[in-house]
Structure formats: structure tokens, C-alpha cells
Amino acid sequence: MAEEKVTTMGFLQDSAMMTAIRDTYIAFSERREALGLSNPGTVDNIAREVQKDVFLKNYMFTGLRADLTKPFSISPVFHVSHAFAMGSQEGLPPYTFATLYGTPKVFLQGNVDNEGQFSGRANYRWTDALVTKTNAQIAPGPGQAMFQVDNDYTGKDFTASLKALNPSILEGGLTGIYITSYLQSVTPSLAVGLEMMWQRAAVNTGPDTAVSYVAKYKGIDWIASAQLQAQGAISTSYWRRLTDKVEVGADLNLQFQPGMGGRGGLMGSGLRKEGTTTLGAKYDFRQSTFRAQVDSTGRLSCLLEKRVLPYVQLSFAGELDQFKQQAKVGLAVSVEAPNEELMVQQENAMSSTAPPPPF
């Protein structure tokens, strides 16, 4: 019996079909390696250069804010911070305590505010290519809890991701939101991919599915990206580096939704078209950074970050909505308090080849 099994395996390995498949795979791998393709990033960050680097979405604030950070170690990274806010229109709590810990394999971060709301992140790097990221939020009141887990696999020329938001089987079936995405470099400049979503709010309701398609093209000093969503939305972005100190970006969002229109004016007989265009610029000076953006809804925003001392930074944010005749202003100060020993550790860490924590 054992000899018969060995003979069968040997036949499969030596058969013409298996040889052809193996040779095709080897030839494909060699040709793929010869293209010199690089990793294209993730679908979530398809427009990172515009959305997260140039635009003010992640930096804008209102009211008064003060952040005090005390680092205790550089390797591993460990520090605590106290954040105070007043007059914020974004709903920032008056006080937030945060702590952060990071090694080349582990990243931990936790925040708790004066109202008892807690948010935490825990990331772990299994290998150089596979990273698991978890995010949890707990707040007073029903329905305020959230749990999310992401798994990102970074290959030489592709990235595959699997995300789950509030996954559960406690109701007798699978509920939650599940998103999988894949982004592949096909040439040194072009990357294409897709994102698939499956969600179900409760076991007594049917699931919803959606598929989005993305593309990204990278030039010498510019990057263009586009995303087509299943709901009929189209997003495009363009980023360009003008000089070593200046970056500009443009973003266009178009949405096509059923609504009033068409012949006879019947509901659903036409499409309601909505669009927003945003232009932004980022200027890096010696001790400061200035960001500004304007969009087609009439909003003009700017942010100035100025480092007045090596460990003290001042930030000024302003927004003017010309159509609504509204204005917002924010002023913040950030202070770090390291000692001399940590300064030496920081200089040594800059020359280290160890990978950073899996943020």
C-alpha cells in the first residue's frame, strides 16, 4: 500500500501536466522578478500623499489645546501624555490621558478621558510581512463599544488585507462588517486592486455586499490615484512635489445617487449628481510647516505648526466657510520633556537599523 502511494506521488510529480505547471510558475516568477516591481502600499492608503500628508483632515482642530508628553524610553518606545482641550467644536474631551509602548514587534497605545471613554490599539508583527492590528473603543452608554481587527500581508509587489469590524457569532450567525482588499503592482509605475465588503447588522436581515476598484500611477515626482465604488461614487486624487519643500494635492469626489430627475420627474427616474473638489498645498520651512486647502463648498482652511524650541511646538488652525458665514479658530501648544539620557538614546536610535514599531 505504501509503495502504491509512493508510486502515485511520483507519477504526479513526473507527469507532463505537473511539469508544465511547475515550469510555467517558475517562468512567471522569474519574469515577475525581472520587472523590478515594488510594494504599492495598501488600498486604505491609496491616496495617502494627498489625504494624510497635504490635506488638513488629520490635523484640523478648534478651540484651545495643550499637550504635555513625557518620554521615559526610546528603545523600547515608552511615554505618557496629558492632553487638555477647551472650546473644541469636534467634541474633544477636556482631559485625556494617553500612554504608548512600542518595540519592533509590538505596539500598544491607550487613551482614557475624563468621561470614562477608553480607546486602545494593540498591533503585533508576526513576520516582516504579516502584521495584525486591533482597535477597541469603550464608552459609557449602550451601543458605544467598537472592536476592529486588521491583518496586513506585505509582499514584494503586492499587499493583501483582511479587516473585521465588530465581528460576532453570538446571535446564532455571523454579523459585523468584513472587508478584504488586494493591491498589486503590474508595472514599476502602475498598481491596480480591488476591495470587497460584506456586512450584516443582525441575523434576521440579509447581508449587503459591495466591490470597489482602485488604481494608482506613480511618476517621478507625482502620483495619481482613482477609486470606483459600488455605490456609484468616484474618487480621484493627484499629488505632486514641486520642490523639496513644497507639495500640492487635488482631490475630486463624485457621487451618483437615485433621486428626482429624468422625464416626468418621477422618483428614481434620474440620478442626483454631487461632487466636491479640494485643492491643498504644504510648505515645509526650517522650523515650521504650513498647510492650506480650499474646496468647492466655500471652505478655506489653514494650519501653521511652528517649533519655537527643540521640544516646544505651537500650532494655529483656522477655517472660514464663506457660504455659511462661519469661522473656526484653534490654538495649541505641545511640550515634550525628555532628559539628557533620553536625548542620547534618541541619537543612538537614529543610527540603528532595527525596524520601527508596527504603528
C-alpha positions as CSV (number, residue, x, y, z in Angstrom):
1,M,0.0,0.0,0.0
2,A,2.8,2.4,0.9
3,E,4.7,1.5,-2.3
4,E,1.5,2.2,-4.3
5,K,1.1,5.6,-2.6
6,V,4.8,6.5,-3.4
7,T,4.3,5.4,-7.0
8,T,1.2,7.6,-7.3
9,M,3.0,10.6,-5.9
10,G,6.0,10.0,-8.1
11,F,3.7,9.8,-11.2
12,L,2.0,13.1,-10.3
13,Q,5.4,14.8,-9.9
14,D,6.8,13.4,-13.1
15,S,3.7,13.8,-15.2
16,A,3.7,16.2,-18.2
17,M,0.9,18.3,-16.7
18,M,2.7,18.9,-13.4
19,T,5.9,19.6,-15.2
20,A,4.2,22.2,-17.4
21,I,2.5,23.8,-14.4
22,R,5.8,23.9,-12.5
23,D,7.7,25.3,-15.4
24,T,5.0,27.9,-16.1
25,Y,5.1,29.1,-12.4
26,I,8.9,29.3,-12.4
27,A,9.0,31.3,-15.7
28,F,6.2,33.6,-14.4
29,S,8.1,34.2,-11.1
30,E,11.4,34.9,-13.0
31,R,9.6,37.4,-15.3
32,R,7.9,39.0,-12.4
33,E,11.2,39.4,-10.5
34,A,12.8,40.9,-13.6
35,L,10.2,43.7,-13.7
36,G,11.6,45.1,-10.5
37,L,8.2,45.8,-9.0
38,S,7.9,47.5,-5.6
39,N,5.3,47.2,-2.9
40,P,2.3,49.6,-3.8
41,G,1.1,50.1,-0.3
42,T,-2.5,49.4,0.9
43,V,-5.9,50.1,-0.6
44,D,-6.7,52.2,2.5
45,N,-3.7,54.4,1.8
46,I,-4.2,54.6,-2.0
47,A,-4.3,58.4,-1.7
48,R,-2.1,58.8,1.4
49,E,0.1,61.5,-0.1
50,V,-2.9,63.8,-0.6
51,Q,-5.3,62.8,2.2
52,K,-2.9,62.4,5.0
53,D,0.2,64.4,4.1
54,V,-1.1,67.5,2.4
55,F,-4.7,68.0,3.4
56,L,-5.8,69.1,6.9
57,K,-8.2,66.4,7.7
58,N,-6.0,64.7,10.3
59,Y,-4.6,68.0,11.7
60,M,-7.5,70.4,11.9
61,F,-8.8,71.4,15.3
62,T,-10.7,74.3,17.0
63,G,-10.5,75.9,20.5
64,L,-7.6,75.8,22.8
65,R,-5.4,72.7,23.3
66,A,-2.3,71.8,25.3
67,D,-0.4,68.5,25.1
68,L,2.3,67.5,27.6
69,T,4.4,64.4,26.7
70,K,6.9,62.8,29.0
71,P,9.1,60.1,27.3
72,F,10.7,57.5,29.6
73,S,12.5,55.4,27.0
74,I,13.4,55.4,23.3
75,S,14.2,51.7,22.8
76,P,11.7,50.4,23.6
77,V,9.5,53.4,23.0
78,F,7.5,54.3,26.1
79,H,5.9,57.6,27.0
80,V,2.8,59.1,28.6
81,S,0.9,62.3,27.7
82,H,-1.7,64.6,29.1
83,A,-4.0,66.5,26.7
84,F,-6.2,69.4,27.7
85,A,-8.9,70.9,25.4
86,M,-11.3,73.8,25.8
87,G,-13.9,75.2,23.4
88,S,-13.5,72.4,20.8
89,Q,-16.2,72.0,18.2
90,E,-15.0,68.5,17.4
91,G,-16.2,67.2,20.7
92,L,-12.7,66.7,22.3
93,P,-12.9,65.9,26.0
94,P,-11.5,68.5,28.5
95,Y,-8.8,66.0,29.6
96,T,-7.3,62.8,28.1
97,F,-4.5,60.6,29.5
98,A,-2.6,58.5,27.0
99,T,0.3,56.0,27.1
100,L,2.3,54.4,24.3
101,Y,4.7,51.5,24.2
102,G,6.5,50.1,21.1
103,T,9.1,47.6,20.1
104,P,10.0,46.2,16.7
105,K,7.3,43.6,17.1
106,V,4.7,45.1,19.5
107,F,2.9,48.4,19.5
108,L,0.4,49.3,22.4
109,Q,-1.5,52.6,22.9
110,G,-4.3,53.5,25.2
111,N,-6.3,56.7,25.8
112,V,-8.8,57.4,28.6
113,D,-10.7,60.7,29.1
114,N,-12.4,62.4,32.0
115,E,-15.8,61.0,30.9
116,G,-14.6,57.4,31.1
117,Q,-14.3,56.7,27.4
118,F,-11.4,54.4,26.6
119,S,-9.8,53.6,23.3
120,G,-6.8,51.3,22.7
121,R,-4.7,49.9,19.9
122,A,-2.6,46.7,20.0
123,N,-0.5,45.7,17.0
124,Y,1.8,42.7,16.6
125,R,4.3,42.0,13.8
126,W,4.3,38.2,13.3
127,T,6.9,38.3,10.5
128,D,8.4,41.1,8.4
129,A,5.4,40.7,6.0
130,L,2.5,40.0,8.3
131,V,1.1,42.5,10.9
132,T,-2.1,42.2,12.9
133,K,-3.7,45.5,14.2
134,T,-6.5,45.7,16.7
135,N,-8.5,48.7,17.8
136,A,-11.1,48.9,20.6
137,Q,-13.3,51.6,22.0
138,I,-15.5,51.5,25.1
139,A,-17.7,54.4,26.1
140,P,-20.5,54.9,28.7
141,G,-23.9,54.2,27.3
142,P,-25.4,51.3,25.2
143,G,-24.1,50.7,21.7
144,Q,-20.9,52.7,22.1
145,A,-18.4,49.9,22.0
146,M,-16.4,49.1,18.9
147,F,-13.8,46.4,18.1
148,Q,-11.8,46.2,14.9
149,V,-9.0,43.8,13.8
150,D,-6.9,44.2,10.7
151,N,-4.4,41.8,9.1
152,D,-2.0,43.2,6.5
153,Y,0.3,41.0,4.5
154,T,3.0,43.0,2.6
155,G,4.7,41.2,-0.3
156,K,7.4,42.3,-2.6
157,D,5.0,43.7,-5.1
158,F,1.5,43.4,-3.5
159,T,-0.4,43.9,-0.3
160,A,-3.3,41.8,0.9
161,S,-5.5,43.0,3.8
162,L,-8.4,41.5,5.8
163,K,-10.4,43.6,8.1
164,A,-13.3,42.9,10.5
165,L,-15.4,45.5,12.3
166,N,-17.5,44.3,15.3
167,P,-17.4,40.6,14.3
168,S,-19.7,38.4,16.2
169,I,-21.3,34.9,16.2
170,L,-23.2,35.3,19.5
171,E,-26.6,35.9,17.8
172,G,-26.6,32.5,16.1
173,G,-25.0,33.7,12.9
174,L,-22.2,35.8,11.5
175,T,-22.7,39.6,11.9
176,G,-20.4,42.6,11.5
177,I,-18.5,44.2,8.7
178,Y,-15.8,42.3,6.8
179,I,-13.5,43.9,4.2
180,T,-10.8,42.3,2.2
181,S,-8.6,44.1,-0.3
182,Y,-5.7,43.4,-2.6
183,L,-3.4,45.8,-4.4
184,Q,-0.9,44.6,-7.0
185,S,1.9,46.3,-8.9
186,V,1.7,45.4,-12.6
187,T,4.4,47.7,-13.8
188,P,7.0,49.8,-11.9
189,S,4.6,52.7,-12.1
190,L,1.1,51.2,-12.2
191,A,-0.8,49.3,-9.4
192,V,-4.4,48.1,-9.6
193,G,-6.5,46.4,-7.0
194,L,-10.0,45.8,-5.5
195,E,-11.8,45.9,-2.2
196,M,-14.7,43.7,-1.3
197,M,-17.1,44.3,1.6
198,W,-19.6,42.0,3.3
199,Q,-21.8,43.3,6.2
200,R,-24.8,42.2,8.1
201,A,-26.2,44.1,11.1
202,A,-28.3,41.3,12.5
203,V,-29.1,37.6,11.7
204,N,-32.7,38.4,10.8
205,T,-31.6,40.7,8.0
206,G,-29.9,39.9,4.8
207,P,-26.2,40.7,4.1
208,D,-25.0,43.6,1.9
209,T,-22.0,43.3,-0.4
210,A,-20.0,45.8,-2.3
211,V,-17.0,45.8,-4.5
212,S,-14.6,48.8,-5.2
213,Y,-11.9,49.1,-7.8
214,V,-8.7,51.1,-7.3
215,A,-5.7,52.2,-9.4
216,K,-2.6,54.1,-8.7
217,Y,0.1,55.5,-11.0
218,K,3.4,56.8,-9.8
219,G,5.6,59.2,-11.8
220,I,9.0,60.7,-10.9
221,D,7.6,63.4,-8.8
222,W,3.8,62.9,-8.9
223,I,1.2,60.3,-8.0
224,A,-2.3,59.9,-9.3
225,S,-5.0,57.5,-7.9
226,A,-8.6,56.7,-8.6
227,Q,-11.3,54.6,-6.9
228,L,-14.6,53.4,-8.2
229,Q,-17.1,52.3,-5.5
230,A,-20.1,50.1,-5.9
231,Q,-22.5,52.8,-4.7
232,G,-21.7,54.9,-7.7
233,A,-19.0,57.2,-6.2
234,I,-15.8,58.1,-8.0
235,S,-12.8,59.4,-6.1
236,T,-9.6,60.7,-7.8
237,S,-6.6,62.4,-6.4
238,Y,-3.4,63.9,-7.7
239,W,-0.2,64.7,-5.7
240,R,2.9,66.5,-6.9
241,R,6.2,67.6,-5.3
242,L,7.1,70.9,-6.8
243,T,10.3,71.4,-4.8
244,D,12.0,69.7,-1.8
245,K,9.9,72.0,0.5
246,V,6.6,72.3,-1.4
247,E,3.9,69.6,-2.1
248,V,0.5,70.2,-3.7
249,G,-2.6,67.9,-4.0
250,A,-6.0,67.8,-5.6
251,D,-8.9,65.6,-4.8
252,L,-12.2,65.1,-6.7
253,N,-15.2,63.2,-5.3
254,L,-18.3,62.5,-7.5
255,Q,-21.4,60.7,-6.2
256,F,-24.3,59.5,-8.4
257,Q,-27.4,58.6,-6.4
258,P,-31.1,57.9,-7.4
259,G,-33.2,61.0,-6.9
260,M,-35.6,63.4,-8.5
261,G,-34.9,63.9,-12.2
262,G,-35.5,62.5,-15.6
263,R,-38.6,62.6,-17.7
264,G,-41.8,63.2,-15.8
265,G,-39.8,64.0,-12.6
266,L,-40.6,60.5,-11.0
267,M,-38.6,59.4,-8.0
268,G,-35.8,57.2,-9.1
269,S,-36.1,58.1,-12.8
270,G,-32.8,60.0,-12.7
271,L,-29.6,60.4,-10.9
272,R,-28.6,63.1,-8.4
273,K,-25.1,64.2,-9.1
274,E,-23.0,65.6,-6.3
275,G,-19.3,66.5,-6.3
276,T,-16.6,68.1,-4.2
277,T,-13.2,69.3,-5.4
278,T,-10.4,70.1,-2.9
279,L,-7.1,71.8,-3.6
280,G,-4.3,71.9,-1.0
281,A,-0.6,72.8,-0.5
282,K,2.0,72.0,2.1
283,Y,5.1,74.1,2.7
284,D,8.0,72.8,4.9
285,F,10.2,75.5,6.3
286,R,13.3,75.1,8.5
287,Q,11.3,75.2,11.8
288,S,7.7,75.2,10.7
289,T,5.1,73.6,8.4
290,F,2.2,75.4,6.7
291,R,-0.8,73.7,5.2
292,A,-3.7,75.3,3.3
293,Q,-6.6,74.0,1.4
294,V,-9.8,75.2,-0.3
295,D,-12.8,73.2,-1.6
296,S,-15.8,73.8,-3.9
297,T,-18.1,74.2,-0.9
298,G,-16.5,77.5,0.0
299,R,-14.4,76.4,2.9
300,L,-10.8,77.8,3.3
301,S,-8.6,76.2,5.9
302,C,-5.0,76.7,7.0
303,L,-2.7,75.2,9.6
304,L,0.7,76.5,10.8
305,E,2.9,74.4,13.0
306,K,5.9,76.2,14.4
307,R,8.7,74.7,16.6
308,V,9.8,77.6,18.8
309,L,12.1,75.4,20.9
310,P,13.6,71.9,20.3
311,Y,10.8,70.4,22.4
312,V,8.1,73.0,22.2
313,Q,5.7,73.4,19.2
314,L,2.9,75.9,18.6
315,S,0.0,75.2,16.2
316,F,-2.5,77.6,14.8
317,A,-5.6,76.4,12.8
318,G,-8.2,78.5,11.1
319,E,-11.2,77.7,8.9
320,L,-13.6,80.1,7.0
321,D,-16.8,78.9,5.5
322,Q,-17.8,81.6,3.1
323,F,-21.2,80.2,2.1
324,K,-22.3,79.6,5.7
325,Q,-20.6,82.7,7.0
326,Q,-18.9,80.7,9.8
327,A,-15.3,80.9,11.1
328,K,-13.3,78.5,13.3
329,V,-10.0,79.1,15.1
330,G,-7.7,76.8,17.1
331,L,-4.5,77.3,19.1
332,A,-2.4,74.6,20.5
333,V,0.9,74.1,22.3
334,S,2.8,70.8,22.5
335,V,5.6,70.2,25.0
336,E,7.9,67.3,25.4
337,A,10.0,66.8,28.5
338,P,12.9,64.4,27.9
339,N,16.0,64.2,30.0
340,E,19.6,64.2,28.8
341,E,19.8,60.3,28.9
342,L,16.9,60.1,26.5
343,M,18.5,62.6,24.2
344,V,21.5,60.3,23.9
345,Q,19.2,57.3,23.3
346,Q,17.4,59.2,20.6
347,E,20.7,59.9,18.8
348,N,21.7,56.2,19.0
349,A,18.2,55.1,17.8
350,M,18.6,57.3,14.7
351,S,21.6,55.3,13.6
352,S,20.0,51.9,14.5
353,T,18.8,49.6,11.7
354,A,16.1,48.0,13.8
355,P,12.6,48.2,12.2
356,P,10.2,50.7,13.8
357,P,7.2,49.5,15.8
358,P,4.2,48.3,13.8
359,F,2.2,51.5,14.1
